[in-house]
PDB file of C-alpha atoms in Angstrom:
ATOM      1  CA  GLU R 182     -18.216 -22.603  -4.928  1.00 96.00           C
ATOM      2  CA  VAL R 183     -15.996 -20.563  -2.780  1.00 97.00           C
ATOM      3  CA  GLN R 184     -17.755 -17.734  -1.136  1.00 98.00           C
ATOM      4  CA  LEU R 185     -16.643 -15.113   1.281  1.00 98.00           C
ATOM      5  CA  VAL R 186     -19.028 -12.735   2.699  1.00 98.00           C
ATOM      6  CA  GLU R 187     -18.171  -9.785   4.851  1.00 98.00           C
ATOM      7  CA  SER R 188     -20.227  -7.916   7.407  1.00 98.00           C
ATOM      8  CA  GLY R 189     -20.056  -5.503  10.216  1.00 98.00           C
ATOM      9  CA  GLY R 190     -19.171  -2.437   8.526  1.00 97.00           C
ATOM     10  CA  GLY R 191     -20.608   0.806   9.128  1.00 98.00           C
ATOM     11  CA  LEU R 192     -20.288   4.445  10.445  1.00 98.00           C
ATOM     12  CA  VAL R 193     -18.254   4.855  13.423  1.00 98.00           C
ATOM     13  CA  GLN R 194     -16.765   7.840  15.155  1.00 98.00           C
ATOM     14  CA  PRO R 195     -12.999   8.588  15.482  1.00 98.00           C
ATOM     15  CA  GLY R 196     -11.497   6.643  18.419  1.00 98.00           C
ATOM     16  CA  GLY R 197     -14.390   4.110  18.231  1.00 98.00           C
ATOM     17  CA  SER R 198     -14.224   0.376  17.648  1.00 98.00           C
ATOM     18  CA  LEU R 199     -15.897  -2.154  15.009  1.00 98.00           C
ATOM     19  CA  ARG R 200     -15.690  -5.760  14.514  1.00 98.00           C
ATOM     20  CA  LEU R 201     -15.621  -7.194  10.976  1.00 98.00           C
ATOM     21  CA  SER R 202     -16.671 -10.650  10.213  1.00 98.00           C
ATOM     22  CA  CYS R 203     -16.111 -12.828   6.942  1.00 98.00           C
ATOM     23  CA  ALA R 204     -18.274 -15.924   6.671  1.00 98.00           C
ATOM     24  CA  ALA R 205     -16.466 -18.511   4.500  1.00 98.00           C
ATOM     25  CA  SER R 206     -18.079 -21.478   2.585  1.00 98.00           C
ATOM     26  CA  GLY R 207     -17.267 -23.855  -0.269  1.00 98.00           C
ATOM     27  CA  PHE R 208     -13.919 -24.754   0.791  1.00 97.00           C
ATOM     28  CA  THR R 209     -12.107 -26.209   3.819  1.00 97.00           C
ATOM     29  CA  PHE R 210     -11.649 -22.967   5.727  1.00 97.00           C
ATOM     30  CA  SER R 211      -9.268 -24.436   8.519  1.00 97.00           C
ATOM     31  CA  SER R 212      -6.789 -25.321   5.565  1.00 96.00           C
ATOM     32  CA  TYR R 213      -6.173 -21.808   4.371  1.00 96.00           C
ATOM     33  CA  TRP R 214      -4.320 -18.561   5.411  1.00 96.00           C
ATOM     34  CA  MET R 215      -6.792 -15.701   5.532  1.00 96.00           C
ATOM     35  CA  SER R 216      -6.267 -11.945   4.996  1.00 97.00           C
ATOM     36  CA  TRP R 217      -7.965  -8.680   5.199  1.00 98.00           C
ATOM     37  CA  VAL R 218      -7.220  -6.139   2.481  1.00 98.00           C
ATOM     38  CA  ARG R 219      -8.782  -2.617   2.574  1.00 98.00           C
ATOM     39  CA  GLN R 220      -9.253  -0.016  -0.235  1.00 98.00           C
ATOM     40  CA  ALA R 221      -9.980   3.567   0.760  1.00 98.00           C
ATOM     41  CA  PRO R 222     -12.575   5.340  -1.541  1.00 97.00           C
ATOM     42  CA  GLY R 223     -11.107   6.059  -5.115  1.00 96.00           C
ATOM     43  CA  LYS R 224      -7.581   4.560  -3.807  1.00 97.00           C
ATOM     44  CA  GLY R 225      -5.597   1.480  -4.233  1.00 98.00           C
ATOM     45  CA  LEU R 226      -5.343  -1.769  -2.390  1.00 98.00           C
ATOM     46  CA  GLU R 227      -3.681  -2.086   1.020  1.00 98.00           C
ATOM     47  CA  TRP R 228      -2.984  -5.495   2.661  1.00 98.00           C
ATOM     48  CA  VAL R 229      -3.910  -5.215   6.385  1.00 98.00           C
ATOM     49  CA  ALA R 230      -3.333  -8.440   8.117  1.00 98.00           C
ATOM     50  CA  ASN R 231      -3.286 -12.226   7.711  1.00 96.00           C
ATOM     51  CA  ILE R 232      -3.541 -15.217   9.846  1.00 96.00           C
ATOM     52  CA  LYS R 233      -2.292 -18.794   9.708  1.00 96.00           C
ATOM     53  CA  GLN R 234      -4.639 -21.867   9.428  1.00 96.00           C
ATOM     54  CA  ASP R 235      -4.631 -22.703  13.170  1.00 96.00           C
ATOM     55  CA  GLY R 236      -4.259 -18.936  14.223  1.00 96.00           C
ATOM     56  CA  SER R 237      -0.846 -19.466  15.556  1.00 96.00           C
ATOM     57  CA  GLU R 238       0.794 -16.788  13.315  1.00 96.00           C
ATOM     58  CA  LYS R 239      -0.457 -13.236  12.434  1.00 97.00           C
ATOM     59  CA  HIS R 240       1.158 -10.474  10.594  1.00 97.00           C
ATOM     60  CA  TYR R 241      -0.113  -6.876  10.308  1.00 98.00           C
ATOM     61  CA  VAL R 242       0.777  -3.752   8.313  1.00 98.00           C
ATOM     62  CA  ASP R 243       2.478  -1.142  10.672  1.00 98.00           C
ATOM     63  CA  SER R 244      -0.313   1.274  10.337  1.00 98.00           C
ATOM     64  CA  VAL R 245      -2.698  -0.846  12.159  1.00 98.00           C
ATOM     65  CA  LYS R 246      -0.395  -2.686  14.747  1.00 98.00           C
ATOM     66  CA  GLY R 247      -1.661  -2.283  18.216  1.00 97.00           C
ATOM     67  CA  ARG R 248      -5.054  -1.206  16.992  1.00 98.00           C
ATOM     68  CA  PHE R 249      -6.453  -4.132  14.916  1.00 98.00           C
ATOM     69  CA  THR R 250      -6.530  -7.687  15.764  1.00 98.00           C
ATOM     70  CA  ILE R 251      -6.988 -10.598  13.187  1.00 98.00           C
ATOM     71  CA  SER R 252      -8.660 -13.762  14.508  1.00 98.00           C
ATOM     72  CA  ARG R 253     -10.610 -16.813  13.204  1.00 98.00           C
ATOM     73  CA  ASP R 254     -12.931 -19.450  14.332  1.00 98.00           C
ATOM     74  CA  ASN R 255     -12.465 -22.611  12.283  1.00 98.00           C
ATOM     75  CA  ALA R 256     -15.503 -24.174  13.943  1.00 98.00           C
ATOM     76  CA  LYS R 257     -17.662 -21.413  12.502  1.00 98.00           C
ATOM     77  CA  ASN R 258     -15.825 -20.939   9.145  1.00 98.00           C
ATOM     78  CA  SER R 259     -15.288 -17.354  10.093  1.00 98.00           C
ATOM     79  CA  LEU R 260     -12.672 -14.629   9.989  1.00 98.00           C
ATOM     80  CA  TYR R 261     -12.734 -11.625  12.125  1.00 98.00           C
ATOM     81  CA  LEU R 262     -11.100  -8.126  12.317  1.00 98.00           C
ATOM     82  CA  GLN R 263     -11.358  -6.306  15.727  1.00 98.00           C
ATOM     83  CA  MET R 264     -10.547  -2.608  14.894  1.00 98.00           C
ATOM     84  CA  ASN R 265     -10.013  -0.273  17.776  1.00 98.00           C
ATOM     85  CA  SER R 266      -9.003   3.290  18.049  1.00 98.00           C
ATOM     86  CA  LEU R 267     -10.315   4.031  14.473  1.00 98.00           C
ATOM     87  CA  ARG R 268      -9.010   6.958  12.522  1.00 98.00           C
ATOM     88  CA  ALA R 269     -10.331   8.832   9.469  1.00 98.00           C
ATOM     89  CA  ASP R 270      -7.618   7.127   7.489  1.00 97.00           C
ATOM     90  CA  ASP R 271      -9.137   3.732   8.270  1.00 98.00           C
ATOM     91  CA  THR R 272     -12.224   4.657   6.174  1.00 98.00           C
ATOM     92  CA  ALA R 273     -12.110   1.994   3.414  1.00 98.00           C
ATOM     93  CA  VAL R 274     -13.916  -0.974   1.822  1.00 98.00           C
ATOM     94  CA  TYR R 275     -12.498  -4.003   3.785  1.00 98.00           C
ATOM     95  CA  TYR R 276     -12.217  -7.203   1.785  1.00 98.00           C
ATOM     96  CA  CYS R 277     -11.784 -10.663   3.128  1.00 98.00           C
ATOM     97  CA  ALA R 278      -9.350 -12.664   1.081  1.00 98.00           C
ATOM     98  CA  ARG R 279      -8.440 -16.382   0.874  1.00 97.00           C
ATOM     99  CA  GLY R 280      -4.792 -17.263   0.834  1.00 90.00           C
ATOM    100  CA  LEU R 281      -2.981 -20.327   0.275  1.00 89.00           C
ATOM    101  CA  PRO R 282      -3.070 -23.699   1.988  1.00 90.00           C
ATOM    102  CA  TRP R 283       0.552 -23.893   2.800  1.00 87.00           C
ATOM    103  CA  GLU R 284       2.853 -23.293   5.842  1.00 84.00           C
ATOM    104  CA  LEU R 285       4.426 -19.982   4.775  1.00 88.00           C
ATOM    105  CA  PRO R 286       2.825 -16.524   5.147  1.00 84.00           C
ATOM    106  CA  ASN R 287       3.547 -15.558   1.586  1.00 87.00           C
ATOM    107  CA  GLN R 288       0.194 -15.090   0.141  1.00 90.00           C
ATOM    108  CA  TYR R 289      -1.430 -14.101  -3.070  1.00 95.00           C
ATOM    109  CA  PHE R 290      -5.307 -14.104  -3.228  1.00 96.00           C
ATOM    110  CA  HIS R 291      -7.380 -16.484  -5.483  1.00 94.00           C
ATOM    111  CA  HIS R 292     -10.625 -15.493  -3.963  1.00 97.00           C
ATOM    112  CA  TRP R 293     -12.006 -12.210  -2.353  1.00 98.00           C
ATOM    113  CA  GLY R 294     -15.363 -11.210  -0.872  1.00 98.00           C
ATOM    114  CA  GLN R 295     -17.417  -8.317  -2.023  1.00 98.00           C
ATOM    115  CA  GLY R 296     -16.179  -6.124   0.763  1.00 98.00           C
ATOM    116  CA  THR R 297     -17.794  -4.180   3.653  1.00 98.00           C
ATOM    117  CA  LEU R 298     -17.346  -0.312   3.896  1.00 98.00           C
ATOM    118  CA  VAL R 299     -16.148   1.181   7.144  1.00 98.00           C
ATOM    119  CA  THR R 300     -16.499   4.911   7.496  1.00 98.00           C
ATOM    120  CA  VAL R 301     -14.764   6.658  10.270  1.00 98.00           C
ATOM    121  CA  SER R 302     -16.237  10.201  10.773  1.00 97.00           C
ATOM    122  CA  SER R 303     -17.743  12.338  13.337  1.00 96.00           C
TER     123      SER R 303
ATOM    124  CA  ASP W  46       8.915  -2.544   3.292  1.00 95.00           C
ATOM    125  CA  PHE W  47       8.620  -3.457  -0.594  1.00 97.00           C
ATOM    126  CA  VAL W  48       7.534  -0.402  -2.448  1.00 98.00           C
ATOM    127  CA  MET W  49       5.788  -1.325  -5.624  1.00 98.00           C
ATOM    128  CA  THR W  50       5.613   1.184  -8.487  1.00 98.00           C
ATOM    129  CA  GLN W  51       3.561   0.912 -11.860  1.00 98.00           C
ATOM    130  CA  SER W  52       3.664   2.638 -15.067  1.00 95.00           C
ATOM    131  CA  PRO W  53       1.878   4.255 -16.706  1.00 97.00           C
ATOM    132  CA  ASP W  54      -0.726   5.591 -14.319  1.00 98.00           C
ATOM    133  CA  SER W  55      -3.286   5.087 -17.199  1.00 98.00           C
ATOM    134  CA  LEU W  56      -3.471   4.183 -20.664  1.00 97.00           C
ATOM    135  CA  ALA W  57      -5.811   4.041 -23.578  1.00 98.00           C
ATOM    136  CA  VAL W  58      -5.496   1.330 -26.260  1.00 97.00           C
ATOM    137  CA  SER W  59      -7.590   0.678 -29.345  1.00 97.00           C
ATOM    138  CA  LEU W  60      -9.742  -2.491 -29.418  1.00 98.00           C
ATOM    139  CA  GLY W  61      -7.465  -5.352 -30.530  1.00 97.00           C
ATOM    140  CA  GLU W  62      -4.270  -3.607 -29.799  1.00 98.00           C
ATOM    141  CA  ARG W  63      -1.651  -4.408 -27.196  1.00 98.00           C
ATOM    142  CA  ALA W  64      -1.601  -3.003 -23.786  1.00 98.00           C
ATOM    143  CA  THR W  65       1.527  -3.152 -21.591  1.00 98.00           C
ATOM    144  CA  ILE W  66       1.654  -2.278 -17.865  1.00 98.00           C
ATOM    145  CA  ASN W  67       5.068  -2.336 -15.998  1.00 98.00           C
ATOM    146  CA  CYS W  68       5.449  -3.051 -12.334  1.00 98.00           C
ATOM    147  CA  LYS W  69       8.634  -2.276 -10.414  1.00 98.00           C
ATOM    148  CA  SER W  70       9.638  -3.493  -6.903  1.00 98.00           C
ATOM    149  CA  SER W  71      12.026  -1.551  -4.740  1.00 98.00           C
ATOM    150  CA  GLN W  72      13.672  -4.943  -3.802  1.00 97.00           C
ATOM    151  CA  SER W  73      13.997  -8.201  -5.588  1.00 98.00           C
ATOM    152  CA  VAL W  74      10.976 -10.506  -5.207  1.00 97.00           C
ATOM    153  CA  LEU W  75      13.042 -13.379  -6.660  1.00 97.00           C
ATOM    154  CA  TYR W  76      13.459 -16.165  -3.945  1.00 95.00           C
ATOM    155  CA  ILE W  77      16.702 -17.865  -4.945  1.00 94.00           C
ATOM    156  CA  SER W  78      16.015 -21.157  -3.389  1.00 93.00           C
ATOM    157  CA  ASN W  79      13.000 -22.025  -5.452  1.00 93.00           C
ATOM    158  CA  ASN W  80      13.725 -19.512  -8.357  1.00 95.00           C
ATOM    159  CA  LYS W  81      10.203 -18.223  -8.039  1.00 96.00           C
ATOM    160  CA  ASN W  82       9.167 -14.450  -8.412  1.00 98.00           C
ATOM    161  CA  TYR W  83       6.670 -13.620  -5.704  1.00 97.00           C
ATOM    162  CA  LEU W  84       4.632 -11.365  -7.790  1.00 98.00           C
ATOM    163  CA  ALA W  85       0.999 -11.305  -8.561  1.00 98.00           C
ATOM    164  CA  TRP W  86      -1.262  -9.372 -10.963  1.00 98.00           C
ATOM    165  CA  TYR W  87      -4.969  -8.422 -10.306  1.00 98.00           C
ATOM    166  CA  GLN W  88      -7.739  -6.835 -12.494  1.00 98.00           C
ATOM    167  CA  GLN W  89     -10.356  -4.609 -10.786  1.00 98.00           C
ATOM    168  CA  LYS W  90     -13.693  -3.404 -12.329  1.00 98.00           C
ATOM    169  CA  PRO W  91     -15.705  -0.626 -10.789  1.00 95.00           C
ATOM    170  CA  GLY W  92     -17.695  -1.817  -7.747  1.00 95.00           C
ATOM    171  CA  GLN W  93     -16.080  -5.214  -7.798  1.00 97.00           C
ATOM    172  CA  PRO W  94     -13.313  -6.904  -5.743  1.00 98.00           C
ATOM    173  CA  PRO W  95      -9.946  -7.547  -7.450  1.00 98.00           C
ATOM    174  CA  LYS W  96      -9.592 -10.695  -9.594  1.00 98.00           C
ATOM    175  CA  LEU W  97      -6.390 -12.562  -9.571  1.00 98.00           C
ATOM    176  CA  LEU W  98      -4.943 -12.826 -13.110  1.00 98.00           C
ATOM    177  CA  ILE W  99      -1.307 -13.905 -12.706  1.00 98.00           C
ATOM    178  CA  TYR W 100       0.873 -15.270  -9.894  1.00 98.00           C
ATOM    179  CA  TRP W 101       4.474 -16.381  -9.624  1.00 97.00           C
ATOM    180  CA  ALA W 102       4.876 -13.576 -12.194  1.00 98.00           C
ATOM    181  CA  SER W 103       3.857 -15.522 -15.160  1.00 98.00           C
ATOM    182  CA  THR W 104       1.409 -18.288 -14.197  1.00 98.00           C
ATOM    183  CA  ARG W 105      -2.020 -17.541 -15.453  1.00 98.00           C
ATOM    184  CA  GLU W 106      -4.886 -18.155 -13.055  1.00 97.00           C
ATOM    185  CA  SER W 107      -7.401 -20.768 -14.095  1.00 95.00           C
ATOM    186  CA  GLY W 108     -10.009 -19.465 -16.385  1.00 96.00           C
ATOM    187  CA  VAL W 109      -8.136 -16.236 -17.380  1.00 98.00           C
ATOM    188  CA  PRO W 110      -7.900 -15.494 -21.120  1.00 97.00           C
ATOM    189  CA  ASP W 111      -4.593 -16.160 -22.636  1.00 96.00           C
ATOM    190  CA  ARG W 112      -4.511 -12.723 -24.017  1.00 98.00           C
ATOM    191  CA  PHE W 113      -3.142 -11.997 -20.416  1.00 98.00           C
ATOM    192  CA  SER W 114       0.411 -12.686 -19.875  1.00 98.00           C
ATOM    193  CA  GLY W 115       2.958 -11.911 -17.083  1.00 98.00           C
ATOM    194  CA  SER W 116       6.721 -11.619 -17.517  1.00 98.00           C
ATOM    195  CA  GLY W 117       9.829 -10.406 -15.725  1.00 98.00           C
ATOM    196  CA  SER W 118      12.082 -11.339 -12.790  1.00 98.00           C
ATOM    197  CA  GLY W 119      13.744  -9.759  -9.890  1.00 97.00           C
ATOM    198  CA  THR W 120      12.524  -6.200  -9.635  1.00 98.00           C
ATOM    199  CA  ASP W 121      10.939  -5.488 -13.079  1.00 98.00           C
ATOM    200  CA  PHE W 122       7.694  -7.203 -14.276  1.00 98.00           C
ATOM    201  CA  THR W 123       5.183  -6.691 -17.214  1.00 98.00           C
ATOM    202  CA  LEU W 124       1.642  -7.394 -17.655  1.00 98.00           C
ATOM    203  CA  THR W 125       0.588  -7.703 -21.215  1.00 98.00           C
ATOM    204  CA  ILE W 126      -2.849  -7.757 -22.733  1.00 98.00           C
ATOM    205  CA  SER W 127      -2.151  -8.865 -26.254  1.00 98.00           C
ATOM    206  CA  SER W 128      -5.448  -7.918 -27.832  1.00 97.00           C
ATOM    207  CA  LEU W 129      -7.520  -5.462 -25.851  1.00 98.00           C
ATOM    208  CA  GLN W 130     -11.123  -6.371 -25.383  1.00 98.00           C
ATOM    209  CA  ALA W 131     -13.962  -4.118 -24.263  1.00 98.00           C
ATOM    210  CA  GLU W 132     -14.367  -6.163 -20.949  1.00 97.00           C
ATOM    211  CA  ASP W 133     -10.669  -5.560 -20.168  1.00 98.00           C
ATOM    212  CA  VAL W 134     -11.457  -1.971 -19.217  1.00 98.00           C
ATOM    213  CA  ALA W 135     -10.309  -2.034 -15.439  1.00 98.00           C
ATOM    214  CA  VAL W 136      -7.601  -1.013 -13.059  1.00 98.00           C
ATOM    215  CA  TYR W 137      -4.679  -3.346 -12.858  1.00 98.00           C
ATOM    216  CA  TYR W 138      -2.534  -3.900  -9.787  1.00 98.00           C
ATOM    217  CA  CYS W 139       0.664  -5.807  -9.062  1.00 98.00           C
ATOM    218  CA  GLN W 140       1.358  -7.235  -5.804  1.00 98.00           C
ATOM    219  CA  GLN W 141       4.584  -8.637  -3.982  1.00 98.00           C
ATOM    220  CA  TYR W 142       4.137 -11.563  -1.673  1.00 97.00           C
ATOM    221  CA  TYR W 143       7.815 -12.184  -1.094  1.00 97.00           C
ATOM    222  CA  SER W 144       7.379 -10.706   2.573  1.00 96.00           C
ATOM    223  CA  THR W 145       4.987  -9.145   4.963  1.00 95.00           C
ATOM    224  CA  PRO W 146       3.673  -6.482   4.647  1.00 97.00           C
ATOM    225  CA  PHE W 147       2.422  -7.430   1.188  1.00 98.00           C
ATOM    226  CA  THR W 148       2.278  -4.500  -0.983  1.00 98.00           C
ATOM    227  CA  PHE W 149       0.381  -3.577  -4.153  1.00 98.00           C
ATOM    228  CA  GLY W 150       1.439  -1.127  -6.845  1.00 98.00           C
ATOM    229  CA  PRO W 151      -0.783   2.102  -7.107  1.00 98.00           C
ATOM    230  CA  GLY W 152      -2.588   0.724 -10.082  1.00 98.00           C
ATOM    231  CA  THR W 153      -2.922   1.387 -13.821  1.00 98.00           C
ATOM    232  CA  LYS W 154      -6.159   2.300 -15.518  1.00 98.00           C
ATOM    233  CA  VAL W 155      -6.717   0.783 -18.772  1.00 98.00           C
ATOM    234  CA  ASP W 156      -9.430   2.335 -21.207  1.00 98.00           C
ATOM    235  CA  ILE W 157     -10.384   2.135 -24.752  1.00 97.00           C
ATOM    236  CA  LYS W 158      -8.996   4.766 -27.191  1.00 96.00           C
TER     237      LYS W 158
END
């Protein structure tokens, strides 16, 4: 069974940093693109970033470029999101989502974690 | 960036009746070389992550009831629930994956009338 378990969320002050983790199991992690998708309280879904199987290619939504960094450790079956210079509008539930096992970055998401809440507030 | 819009914002349908949700993309999501529409649909219930229903605009995900169907091409798409069940109460989102940044529609809330 595919499982994605996020951790690392919490309360952080504006301008602060946080590192999210996603532990993957039940599939060959190194074969899949992985993404982070967020959802502000009571709002819709926003794709944040994705990373290729070997980490050689990454894409970001403009609003997080230069502030967030996606990475992965295939030996540990883990996905990460380093978030710096956090702002109030980064407050959201952050979901880890499994993409597809192909070359192209085009991704829809068969599997999602339960999410971890990040609150940016003073 | 591709802007996705959905209509209506919300709808209430009687049990057993049809529910229709529309999704429109600001640019075509049809990739000519493979004739595939890079459009997915998700269902999200309160307190849960989204669940994939449809991809390639009309391919039903494994395990999804056949009362859910997707149609459309280019810029205009439809998700149809042929006979609404109580467990279908949720918010439904479309998503384009033609290019990054992938973008979602704002969601359509479906309730029972």
